[in-house]
Amino acid sequence: MSISFSDLMVALKQALKSGQIGQPVSVRFRLVAPSEFIPPAINELMQLISNYLPGFEASQANGGRFRLQSHPSGLQTNVLILSNHGPSVSLTWVPATQQPTSLKLLVIGNHGVIRLEEEVEPNWQIPTGESPEIDWYHRFVSTGEQSQPVPFPGGKSGQAPQNGPN
């Protein structure tokens, strides 16, 4: 069965808003998709995380840090995000043209689990109505691999910069 990316995001929003899993503790996201779809998908998911997960609000994001690791082949990238006030988040993306586009999402809460694991509809698109407040994908990849976790950027009211690092 295939599902649209938008439908997955709606299902996740509803589950988080309802509190059916309690307080989120950990989020794991894995995306296999053509390269051009990865940045908007990462930005959309991070926008959802910052809107619905405690500890990722703009006022608290200043207390977090992240670390990026890429496989030497460039075929897989992982970002581990740790918030001082919320769940840990692991984002993994695999640019692929030979594999079917798929999405795996696991949200672990203190009272339950949300698991979405589907092939995504062929020729899927990320809605492009609004540009993201923060270009998270660019922020992640522009830091490269660091020996220490990178702090979430600070700015006015704890806001991250619009397009990557300062």
Tab-separated table of N, CA and C in Angstrom:
chain	number	residue	atom	x	y	z
A	1	MET	N	0.832	-1.173	0.000
A	1	MET	CA	0.000	0.000	0.000
A	1	MET	C	0.880	1.240	0.000
A	2	SER	N	0.530	2.233	-0.771
A	2	SER	CA	1.259	3.496	-0.817
A	2	SER	C	0.435	4.585	-0.150
A	3	ILE	N	1.140	5.566	0.387
A	3	ILE	CA	0.481	6.678	1.054
A	3	ILE	C	1.206	7.959	0.661
A	4	SER	N	0.505	9.062	0.711
A	4	SER	CA	1.157	10.327	0.376
A	4	SER	C	1.905	10.859	1.594
A	5	PHE	N	2.937	11.631	1.338
A	5	PHE	CA	3.703	12.254	2.412
A	5	PHE	C	2.791	13.142	3.258
A	6	SER	N	1.912	13.885	2.596
A	6	SER	CA	0.984	14.772	3.317
A	6	SER	C	0.089	13.987	4.268
A	7	ASP	N	-0.415	12.827	3.812
A	7	ASP	CA	-1.264	12.002	4.671
A	7	ASP	C	-0.498	11.502	5.898
A	8	LEU	N	0.780	11.153	5.694
A	8	LEU	CA	1.594	10.720	6.825
A	8	LEU	C	1.769	11.849	7.838
A	9	MET	N	2.026	13.052	7.346
A	9	MET	CA	2.222	14.192	8.242
A	9	MET	C	0.932	14.530	8.994
A	10	VAL	N	-0.220	14.430	8.317
A	10	VAL	CA	-1.509	14.682	8.972
A	10	VAL	C	-1.742	13.644	10.072
A	11	ALA	N	-1.475	12.374	9.774
A	11	ALA	CA	-1.663	11.314	10.771
A	11	ALA	C	-0.761	11.543	11.982
A	12	LEU	N	0.469	11.947	11.735
A	12	LEU	CA	1.393	12.205	12.834
A	12	LEU	C	0.941	13.404	13.664
A	13	LYS	N	0.540	14.484	13.003
A	13	LYS	CA	0.048	15.674	13.726
A	13	LYS	C	-1.120	15.309	14.635
A	14	GLN	N	-2.083	14.548	14.094
A	14	GLN	CA	-3.267	14.176	14.877
A	14	GLN	C	-2.881	13.328	16.083
A	15	ALA	N	-1.972	12.391	15.872
A	15	ALA	CA	-1.557	11.519	16.975
A	15	ALA	C	-0.825	12.309	18.057
A	16	LEU	N	0.034	13.240	17.663
A	16	LEU	CA	0.760	14.039	18.649
A	16	LEU	C	-0.168	14.988	19.398
A	17	LYS	N	-1.093	15.616	18.663
A	17	LYS	CA	-2.021	16.558	19.299
A	17	LYS	C	-2.957	15.852	20.275
A	18	SER	N	-3.337	14.617	19.967
A	18	SER	CA	-4.285	13.886	20.816
A	18	SER	C	-3.647	13.413	22.118
A	19	GLY	N	-2.324	13.321	22.138
A	19	GLY	CA	-1.645	12.837	23.335
A	19	GLY	C	-1.761	11.340	23.525
A	20	GLN	N	-2.146	10.608	22.473
A	20	GLN	CA	-2.388	9.173	22.608
A	20	GLN	C	-1.150	8.382	23.014
A	21	ILE	N	0.048	8.906	22.774
A	21	ILE	CA	1.256	8.177	23.174
A	21	ILE	C	1.898	8.782	24.420
A	22	GLY	N	1.231	9.754	25.015
A	22	GLY	CA	1.804	10.427	26.174
A	22	GLY	C	2.869	11.420	25.737
A	23	GLN	N	3.874	11.577	26.561
A	23	GLN	CA	4.965	12.511	26.282
A	23	GLN	C	5.967	11.853	25.333
A	24	PRO	N	6.226	12.430	24.136
A	24	PRO	CA	7.221	11.844	23.239
A	24	PRO	C	8.611	11.836	23.881
A	25	VAL	N	9.310	10.717	23.713
A	25	VAL	CA	10.640	10.536	24.277
A	25	VAL	C	11.684	10.450	23.171
A	26	SER	N	11.315	9.832	22.055
A	26	SER	CA	12.261	9.612	20.968
A	26	SER	C	11.515	9.605	19.638
A	27	VAL	N	12.161	10.181	18.614
A	27	VAL	CA	11.604	10.185	17.258
A	27	VAL	C	12.679	9.645	16.325
A	28	ARG	N	12.311	8.690	15.480
A	28	ARG	CA	13.227	8.166	14.463
A	28	ARG	C	12.534	8.273	13.117
A	29	PHE	N	13.258	8.839	12.150
A	29	PHE	CA	12.710	9.086	10.816
A	29	PHE	C	13.733	8.608	9.801
A	30	ARG	N	13.303	7.772	8.849
A	30	ARG	CA	14.190	7.297	7.781
A	30	ARG	C	13.473	7.481	6.458
A	31	LEU	N	14.148	8.169	5.547
A	31	LEU	CA	13.575	8.468	4.240
A	31	LEU	C	14.505	7.967	3.153
A	32	VAL	N	13.959	7.197	2.232
A	32	VAL	CA	14.660	6.795	1.015
A	32	VAL	C	13.919	7.476	-0.119
A	33	ALA	N	14.620	8.356	-0.853
A	33	ALA	CA	13.939	9.145	-1.888
A	33	ALA	C	14.963	9.726	-2.851
A	34	PRO	N	14.499	10.150	-4.030
A	34	PRO	CA	15.390	10.879	-4.925
A	34	PRO	C	15.930	12.130	-4.225
A	35	SER	N	17.146	12.501	-4.535
A	35	SER	CA	17.845	13.603	-3.856
A	35	SER	C	17.045	14.887	-3.772
A	36	GLU	N	16.336	15.235	-4.840
A	36	GLU	CA	15.631	16.522	-4.858
A	36	GLU	C	14.460	16.572	-3.873
A	37	PHE	N	13.982	15.418	-3.415
A	37	PHE	CA	12.863	15.395	-2.479
A	37	PHE	C	13.305	15.417	-1.017
A	38	ILE	N	14.573	15.147	-0.772
A	38	ILE	CA	15.037	15.039	0.611
A	38	ILE	C	15.005	16.377	1.353
A	39	PRO	N	15.565	17.472	0.815
A	39	PRO	CA	15.521	18.734	1.581
A	39	PRO	C	14.116	19.176	1.982
A	40	PRO	N	13.130	19.199	1.062
A	40	PRO	CA	11.804	19.635	1.519
A	40	PRO	C	11.168	18.669	2.522
A	41	ALA	N	11.455	17.378	2.405
A	41	ALA	CA	10.892	16.418	3.360
A	41	ALA	C	11.494	16.621	4.749
A	42	ILE	N	12.806	16.837	4.820
A	42	ILE	CA	13.462	17.082	6.109
A	42	ILE	C	12.935	18.377	6.719
A	43	ASN	N	12.822	19.419	5.899
A	43	ASN	CA	12.311	20.703	6.404
A	43	ASN	C	10.875	20.587	6.896
A	44	GLU	N	10.046	19.849	6.169
A	44	GLU	CA	8.641	19.659	6.576
A	44	GLU	C	8.560	18.907	7.905
A	45	LEU	N	9.351	17.848	8.038
A	45	LEU	CA	9.328	17.084	9.280
A	45	LEU	C	9.849	17.927	10.443
A	46	MET	N	10.920	18.676	10.238
A	46	MET	CA	11.452	19.514	11.313
A	46	MET	C	10.469	20.615	11.695
A	47	GLN	N	9.726	21.131	10.722
A	47	GLN	CA	8.693	22.125	11.031
A	47	GLN	C	7.624	21.491	11.920
A	48	LEU	N	7.229	20.270	11.575
A	48	LEU	CA	6.249	19.540	12.381
A	48	LEU	C	6.788	19.304	13.791
A	49	ILE	N	8.040	18.878	13.886
A	49	ILE	CA	8.659	18.631	15.188
A	49	ILE	C	8.684	19.908	16.019
A	50	SER	N	9.087	21.015	15.402
A	50	SER	CA	9.181	22.264	16.166
A	50	SER	C	7.805	22.786	16.580
A	51	ASN	N	6.766	22.418	15.847
A	51	ASN	CA	5.411	22.858	16.199
A	51	ASN	C	4.726	21.971	17.235
A	52	TYR	N	5.054	20.679	17.261
A	52	TYR	CA	4.274	19.749	18.072
A	52	TYR	C	5.039	19.010	19.163
A	53	LEU	N	6.367	19.040	19.137
A	53	LEU	CA	7.097	18.320	20.176
A	53	LEU	C	7.624	19.279	21.228
A	54	PRO	N	7.384	18.989	22.500
A	54	PRO	CA	7.903	19.850	23.551
A	54	PRO	C	9.426	19.848	23.532
A	55	GLY	N	10.012	21.004	23.803
A	55	GLY	CA	11.463	21.124	23.818
A	55	GLY	C	12.045	21.626	22.523
A	56	PHE	N	11.234	21.690	21.471
A	56	PHE	CA	11.730	22.166	20.183
A	56	PHE	C	11.112	23.497	19.798
A	57	GLU	N	10.352	24.099	20.717
A	57	GLU	CA	9.781	25.406	20.438
A	57	GLU	C	10.928	26.399	20.289
A	58	ALA	N	10.700	27.472	19.536
A	58	ALA	CA	11.750	28.463	19.281
A	58	ALA	C	12.367	28.971	20.576
A	59	SER	N	11.567	29.128	21.616
A	59	SER	CA	12.090	29.666	22.869
A	59	SER	C	13.000	28.684	23.595
A	60	GLN	N	12.896	27.390	23.267
A	60	GLN	CA	13.705	26.389	23.955
A	60	GLN	C	14.736	25.734	23.054
A	61	ALA	N	14.644	25.935	21.743
A	61	ALA	CA	15.548	25.258	20.809
A	61	ALA	C	16.993	25.652	21.036
A	62	ASN	N	17.218	26.795	21.659
A	62	ASN	CA	18.567	27.243	21.934
A	62	ASN	C	19.315	26.269	22.835
A	63	GLY	N	18.597	25.435	23.585
A	63	GLY	CA	19.224	24.523	24.518
A	63	GLY	C	19.571	23.183	23.925
A	64	GLY	N	19.497	23.032	22.624
A	64	GLY	CA	19.748	21.740	22.011
A	64	GLY	C	21.045	21.702	21.237
A	65	ARG	N	21.332	20.531	20.710
A	65	ARG	CA	22.525	20.350	19.888
A	65	ARG	C	22.267	19.198	18.926
A	66	PHE	N	23.068	19.140	17.867
A	66	PHE	CA	22.915	18.039	16.921
A	66	PHE	C	24.270	17.618	16.391
A	67	ARG	N	24.297	16.420	15.841
A	67	ARG	CA	25.509	15.888	15.225
A	67	ARG	C	25.116	15.199	13.927
A	68	LEU	N	25.853	15.496	12.866
A	68	LEU	CA	25.618	14.897	11.554
A	68	LEU	C	26.709	13.875	11.275
A	69	GLN	N	26.328	12.738	10.728
A	69	GLN	CA	27.281	11.736	10.271
A	69	GLN	C	26.823	11.244	8.910
A	70	SER	N	27.780	11.143	7.999
A	70	SER	CA	27.482	10.626	6.662
A	70	SER	C	28.349	9.412	6.398
A	71	HIS	N	27.787	8.455	5.687
A	71	HIS	CA	28.579	7.317	5.250
A	71	HIS	C	29.593	7.829	4.235
A	72	PRO	N	30.820	7.305	4.228
A	72	PRO	CA	31.828	7.786	3.271
A	72	PRO	C	31.371	7.728	1.810
A	73	SER	N	30.472	6.822	1.493
A	73	SER	CA	29.974	6.713	0.119
A	73	SER	C	29.009	7.840	-0.226
A	74	GLY	N	28.516	8.548	0.790
A	74	GLY	CA	27.513	9.584	0.563
A	74	GLY	C	26.117	9.024	0.380
A	75	LEU	N	25.969	7.724	0.591
A	75	LEU	CA	24.678	7.088	0.344
A	75	LEU	C	23.737	7.113	1.539
A	76	GLN	N	24.208	7.598	2.682
A	76	GLN	CA	23.324	7.705	3.841
A	76	GLN	C	23.840	8.803	4.755
A	77	THR	N	22.922	9.600	5.265
A	77	THR	CA	23.257	10.659	6.213
A	77	THR	C	22.345	10.523	7.417
A	78	ASN	N	22.921	10.719	8.604
A	78	ASN	CA	22.142	10.663	9.832
A	78	ASN	C	22.412	11.907	10.654
A	79	VAL	N	21.352	12.478	11.208
A	79	VAL	CA	21.465	13.605	12.130
A	79	VAL	C	20.809	13.180	13.436
A	80	LEU	N	21.557	13.297	14.524
A	80	LEU	CA	21.018	13.042	15.852
A	80	LEU	C	20.829	14.393	16.528
A	81	ILE	N	19.603	14.668	16.959
A	81	ILE	CA	19.264	15.943	17.585
A	81	ILE	C	18.887	15.667	19.034
A	82	LEU	N	19.529	16.398	19.928
A	82	LEU	CA	19.232	16.267	21.347
A	82	LEU	C	18.757	17.611	21.863
A	83	SER	N	17.567	17.631	22.405
A	83	SER	CA	17.017	18.840	23.006
A	83	SER	C	17.186	18.732	24.514
A	84	ASN	N	17.540	19.823	25.144
A	84	ASN	CA	17.650	19.803	26.605
A	84	ASN	C	16.288	19.686	27.274
A	85	HIS	N	15.221	19.924	26.534
A	85	HIS	CA	13.888	19.972	27.122
A	85	HIS	C	12.892	19.037	26.448
A	86	GLY	N	13.345	18.141	25.571
A	86	GLY	CA	12.396	17.309	24.846
A	86	GLY	C	13.026	16.008	24.379
A	87	PRO	N	12.373	15.338	23.446
A	87	PRO	CA	12.833	14.033	22.985
A	87	PRO	C	14.088	14.128	22.120
A	88	SER	N	14.769	12.989	21.988
A	88	SER	CA	15.859	12.901	21.019
A	88	SER	C	15.236	12.595	19.661
A	89	VAL	N	15.879	13.083	18.602
A	89	VAL	CA	15.368	12.891	17.247
A	89	VAL	C	16.505	12.368	16.381
A	90	SER	N	16.250	11.295	15.652
A	90	SER	CA	17.210	10.751	14.704
A	90	SER	C	16.603	10.827	13.309
A	91	LEU	N	17.267	11.559	12.426
A	91	LEU	CA	16.831	11.686	11.032
A	91	LEU	C	17.851	10.982	10.150
A	92	THR	N	17.395	10.091	9.303
A	92	THR	CA	18.278	9.413	8.356
A	92	THR	C	17.682	9.563	6.977
A	93	TRP	N	18.528	9.930	6.007
A	93	TRP	CA	18.042	9.992	4.641
A	93	TRP	C	19.018	9.310	3.706
A	94	VAL	N	18.438	8.660	2.702
A	94	VAL	CA	19.186	7.895	1.717
A	94	VAL	C	18.746	8.358	0.341
A	95	PRO	N	19.630	9.054	-0.402
A	95	PRO	CA	19.262	9.425	-1.770
A	95	PRO	C	19.248	8.160	-2.628
A	96	ALA	N	18.150	7.917	-3.299
A	96	ALA	CA	18.038	6.681	-4.065
A	96	ALA	C	17.210	6.893	-5.316
A	97	THR	N	17.685	6.336	-6.394
A	97	THR	CA	16.900	6.340	-7.622
A	97	THR	C	16.502	4.920	-8.002
A	98	GLN	N	17.239	3.941	-7.494
A	98	GLN	CA	16.971	2.549	-7.846
A	98	GLN	C	16.017	1.864	-6.863
A	99	GLN	N	15.846	2.427	-5.680
A	99	GLN	CA	14.974	1.832	-4.670
A	99	GLN	C	13.636	2.559	-4.658
A	100	PRO	N	12.585	1.886	-4.218
A	100	PRO	CA	11.306	2.595	-4.084
A	100	PRO	C	11.404	3.642	-2.976
A	101	THR	N	10.707	4.738	-3.172
A	101	THR	CA	10.664	5.784	-2.163
A	101	THR	C	9.898	5.256	-0.959
A	102	SER	N	10.497	5.389	0.216
A	102	SER	CA	9.832	4.890	1.419
A	102	SER	C	10.125	5.804	2.596
A	103	LEU	N	9.269	5.692	3.576
A	103	LEU	CA	9.351	6.515	4.768
A	103	LEU	C	9.073	5.632	5.969
A	104	LYS	N	9.942	5.712	6.960
A	104	LYS	CA	9.728	5.002	8.221
A	104	LYS	C	9.795	6.036	9.330
A	105	LEU	N	8.792	6.050	10.149
A	105	LEU	CA	8.709	7.021	11.228
A	105	LEU	C	8.281	6.296	12.496
A	106	LEU	N	9.049	6.474	13.551
A	106	LEU	CA	8.748	5.851	14.831
A	106	LEU	C	8.825	6.931	15.903
A	107	VAL	N	7.726	7.144	16.606
A	107	VAL	CA	7.687	8.093	17.715
A	107	VAL	C	7.381	7.280	18.967
A	108	ILE	N	8.304	7.300	19.911
A	108	ILE	CA	8.139	6.549	21.149
A	108	ILE	C	7.756	7.534	22.246
A	109	GLY	N	6.645	7.250	22.890
A	109	GLY	CA	6.185	8.078	23.998
A	109	GLY	C	6.192	7.282	25.290
A	110	ASN	N	5.924	7.951	26.397
A	110	ASN	CA	5.919	7.242	27.674
A	110	ASN	C	4.634	6.436	27.898
A	111	HIS	N	3.667	6.516	26.946
A	111	HIS	CA	2.443	5.720	27.050
A	111	HIS	C	2.095	4.988	25.755
A	112	GLY	N	3.012	4.957	24.803
A	112	GLY	CA	2.698	4.271	23.559
A	112	GLY	C	3.665	4.633	22.450
A	113	VAL	N	3.369	4.109	21.275
A	113	VAL	CA	4.253	4.252	20.119
A	113	VAL	C	3.419	4.597	18.894
A	114	ILE	N	3.958	5.471	18.047
A	114	ILE	CA	3.385	5.722	16.720
A	114	ILE	C	4.382	5.153	15.729
A	115	ARG	N	3.904	4.276	14.856
A	115	ARG	CA	4.791	3.690	13.854
A	115	ARG	C	4.133	3.829	12.494
A	116	LEU	N	4.810	4.542	11.608
A	116	LEU	CA	4.351	4.698	10.231
A	116	LEU	C	5.464	4.176	9.336
A	117	GLU	N	5.149	3.177	8.565
A	117	GLU	CA	6.163	2.559	7.726
A	117	GLU	C	5.516	2.197	6.400
A	118	GLU	N	5.732	3.023	5.412
A	118	GLU	CA	5.033	2.849	4.145
A	118	GLU	C	5.926	3.190	2.966
A	119	GLU	N	5.641	2.535	1.847
A	119	GLU	CA	6.148	3.054	0.588
A	119	GLU	C	5.359	4.309	0.310
A	120	VAL	N	6.028	5.299	-0.230
A	120	VAL	CA	5.352	6.554	-0.531
A	120	VAL	C	4.885	6.498	-1.976
A	121	GLU	N	3.751	7.133	-2.255
A	121	GLU	CA	3.179	7.118	-3.600
A	121	GLU	C	4.225	7.484	-4.645
A	122	PRO	N	4.170	6.834	-5.811
A	122	PRO	CA	5.062	7.230	-6.892
A	122	PRO	C	4.821	8.695	-7.255
A	123	ASN	N	5.877	9.361	-7.674
A	123	ASN	CA	5.806	10.779	-8.070
A	123	ASN	C	5.281	11.663	-6.947
A	124	TRP	N	5.570	11.309	-5.708
A	124	TRP	CA	5.112	12.092	-4.566
A	124	TRP	C	5.750	13.469	-4.576
A	125	GLN	N	5.057	14.385	-3.955
A	125	GLN	CA	5.530	15.765	-3.855
A	125	GLN	C	5.319	16.251	-2.428
A	126	ILE	N	6.179	17.148	-2.001
A	126	ILE	CA	5.993	17.832	-0.726
A	126	ILE	C	5.224	19.101	-1.041
A	127	PRO	N	4.144	19.392	-0.327
A	127	PRO	CA	3.434	20.648	-0.588
A	127	PRO	C	4.394	21.831	-0.454
A	128	THR	N	4.348	22.739	-1.413
A	128	THR	CA	5.292	23.856	-1.414
A	128	THR	C	4.582	25.181	-1.221
A	129	GLY	N	3.483	25.186	-0.494
A	129	GLY	CA	2.732	26.413	-0.262
A	129	GLY	C	3.533	27.462	0.473
A	130	GLU	N	4.233	27.070	1.525
A	130	GLU	CA	5.017	28.010	2.308
A	130	GLU	C	6.454	27.526	2.360
A	131	SER	N	7.389	28.477	2.345
A	131	SER	CA	8.769	28.080	2.560
A	131	SER	C	8.953	27.914	4.065
A	132	PRO	N	9.830	27.001	4.466
A	132	PRO	CA	9.974	26.749	5.897
A	132	PRO	C	10.547	27.969	6.618
A	133	GLU	N	10.188	28.100	7.895
A	133	GLU	CA	10.745	29.183	8.699
A	133	GLU	C	12.258	29.050	8.792
A	134	ILE	N	12.721	27.833	8.924
A	134	ILE	CA	14.147	27.550	9.040
A	134	ILE	C	14.485	26.498	7.996
A	135	ASP	N	15.579	26.694	7.280
A	135	ASP	CA	16.038	25.682	6.331
A	135	ASP	C	16.910	24.690	7.100
A	136	TRP	N	16.233	23.756	7.766
A	136	TRP	CA	16.929	22.791	8.614
A	136	TRP	C	17.885	21.928	7.811
A	137	TYR	N	17.448	21.472	6.645
A	137	TYR	CA	18.310	20.610	5.835
A	137	TYR	C	19.637	21.312	5.570
A	138	HIS	N	19.583	22.556	5.118
A	138	HIS	CA	20.804	23.317	4.845
A	138	HIS	C	21.625	23.495	6.117
A	139	ARG	N	20.956	23.769	7.208
A	139	ARG	CA	21.653	23.940	8.487
A	139	ARG	C	22.416	22.671	8.847
A	140	PHE	N	21.774	21.526	8.684
A	140	PHE	CA	22.435	20.269	9.021
A	140	PHE	C	23.637	20.007	8.122
A	141	VAL	N	23.433	20.008	6.818
A	141	VAL	CA	24.506	19.610	5.911
A	141	VAL	C	25.621	20.644	5.830
A	142	SER	N	25.324	21.917	6.087
A	142	SER	CA	26.367	22.936	5.983
A	142	SER	C	27.350	22.879	7.152
A	143	THR	N	26.976	22.237	8.250
A	143	THR	CA	27.907	22.127	9.373
A	143	THR	C	28.939	21.038	9.131
A	144	GLY	N	28.612	20.081	8.283
A	144	GLY	CA	29.513	18.961	8.067
A	144	GLY	C	29.630	18.129	9.332
A	145	GLU	N	30.547	17.180	9.297
A	145	GLU	CA	30.753	16.335	10.467
A	145	GLU	C	31.686	17.055	11.425
A	146	GLN	N	31.282	17.171	12.654
A	146	GLN	CA	32.058	17.835	13.700
A	146	GLN	C	32.419	16.804	14.765
A	147	SER	N	33.536	17.039	15.467
A	147	SER	CA	33.915	16.111	16.532
A	147	SER	C	33.002	16.246	17.748
A	148	GLN	N	32.388	17.411	17.917
A	148	GLN	CA	31.468	17.654	19.023
A	148	GLN	C	30.096	18.028	18.458
A	149	PRO	N	29.030	17.774	19.206
A	149	PRO	CA	27.704	18.201	18.732
A	149	PRO	C	27.666	19.708	18.495
A	150	VAL	N	26.887	20.123	17.504
A	150	VAL	CA	26.745	21.530	17.138
A	150	VAL	C	25.536	22.092	17.872
A	151	PRO	N	25.700	23.226	18.597
A	151	PRO	CA	24.541	23.802	19.287
A	151	PRO	C	23.519	24.319	18.292
A	152	PHE	N	22.243	24.257	18.687
A	152	PHE	CA	21.234	24.944	17.894
A	152	PHE	C	21.617	26.404	17.881
A	153	PRO	N	21.476	27.064	16.747
A	153	PRO	CA	21.893	28.466	16.665
A	153	PRO	C	21.012	29.353	17.520
A	154	GLY	N	21.596	30.382	18.059
A	154	GLY	CA	20.846	31.357	18.842
A	154	GLY	C	20.645	32.619	18.031
A	155	GLY	N	19.673	33.359	18.349
A	155	GLY	CA	19.399	34.623	17.688
A	155	GLY	C	18.379	35.352	18.521
A	156	LYS	N	17.701	36.260	17.954
A	156	LYS	CA	16.647	36.968	18.676
A	156	LYS	C	15.584	35.968	19.097
A	157	SER	N	15.250	35.974	20.345
A	157	SER	CA	14.220	35.087	20.919
A	157	SER	C	14.539	33.617	20.707
A	158	GLY	N	15.832	33.267	20.559
A	158	GLY	CA	16.202	31.871	20.386
A	158	GLY	C	15.918	31.334	19.005
A	159	GLN	N	15.591	32.185	18.036
A	159	GLN	CA	15.279	31.730	16.686
A	159	GLN	C	16.549	31.312	15.956
A	160	ALA	N	16.461	30.267	15.187
A	160	ALA	CA	17.567	29.848	14.339
A	160	ALA	C	17.595	30.734	13.112
A	161	PRO	N	18.754	30.863	12.461
A	161	PRO	CA	18.801	31.685	11.265
A	161	PRO	C	17.952	31.091	10.160
A	162	GLN	N	17.528	31.921	9.249
A	162	GLN	CA	16.622	31.496	8.185
A	162	GLN	C	17.263	30.512	7.220
A	163	ASN	N	18.498	30.713	6.862
A	163	ASN	CA	19.113	29.878	5.834
A	163	ASN	C	20.506	29.451	6.239
A	164	GLY	N	20.582	28.572	7.199
A	164	GLY	CA	21.851	27.993	7.567
A	164	GLY	C	22.577	28.775	8.630
A	165	PRO	N	23.874	28.458	8.811
A	165	PRO	CA	24.635	29.057	9.888
A	165	PRO	C	24.922	30.520	9.623
A	166	ASN	N	25.271	31.242	10.698
A	166	ASN	CA	25.596	32.665	10.575
A	166	ASN	C	26.880	32.872	9.820
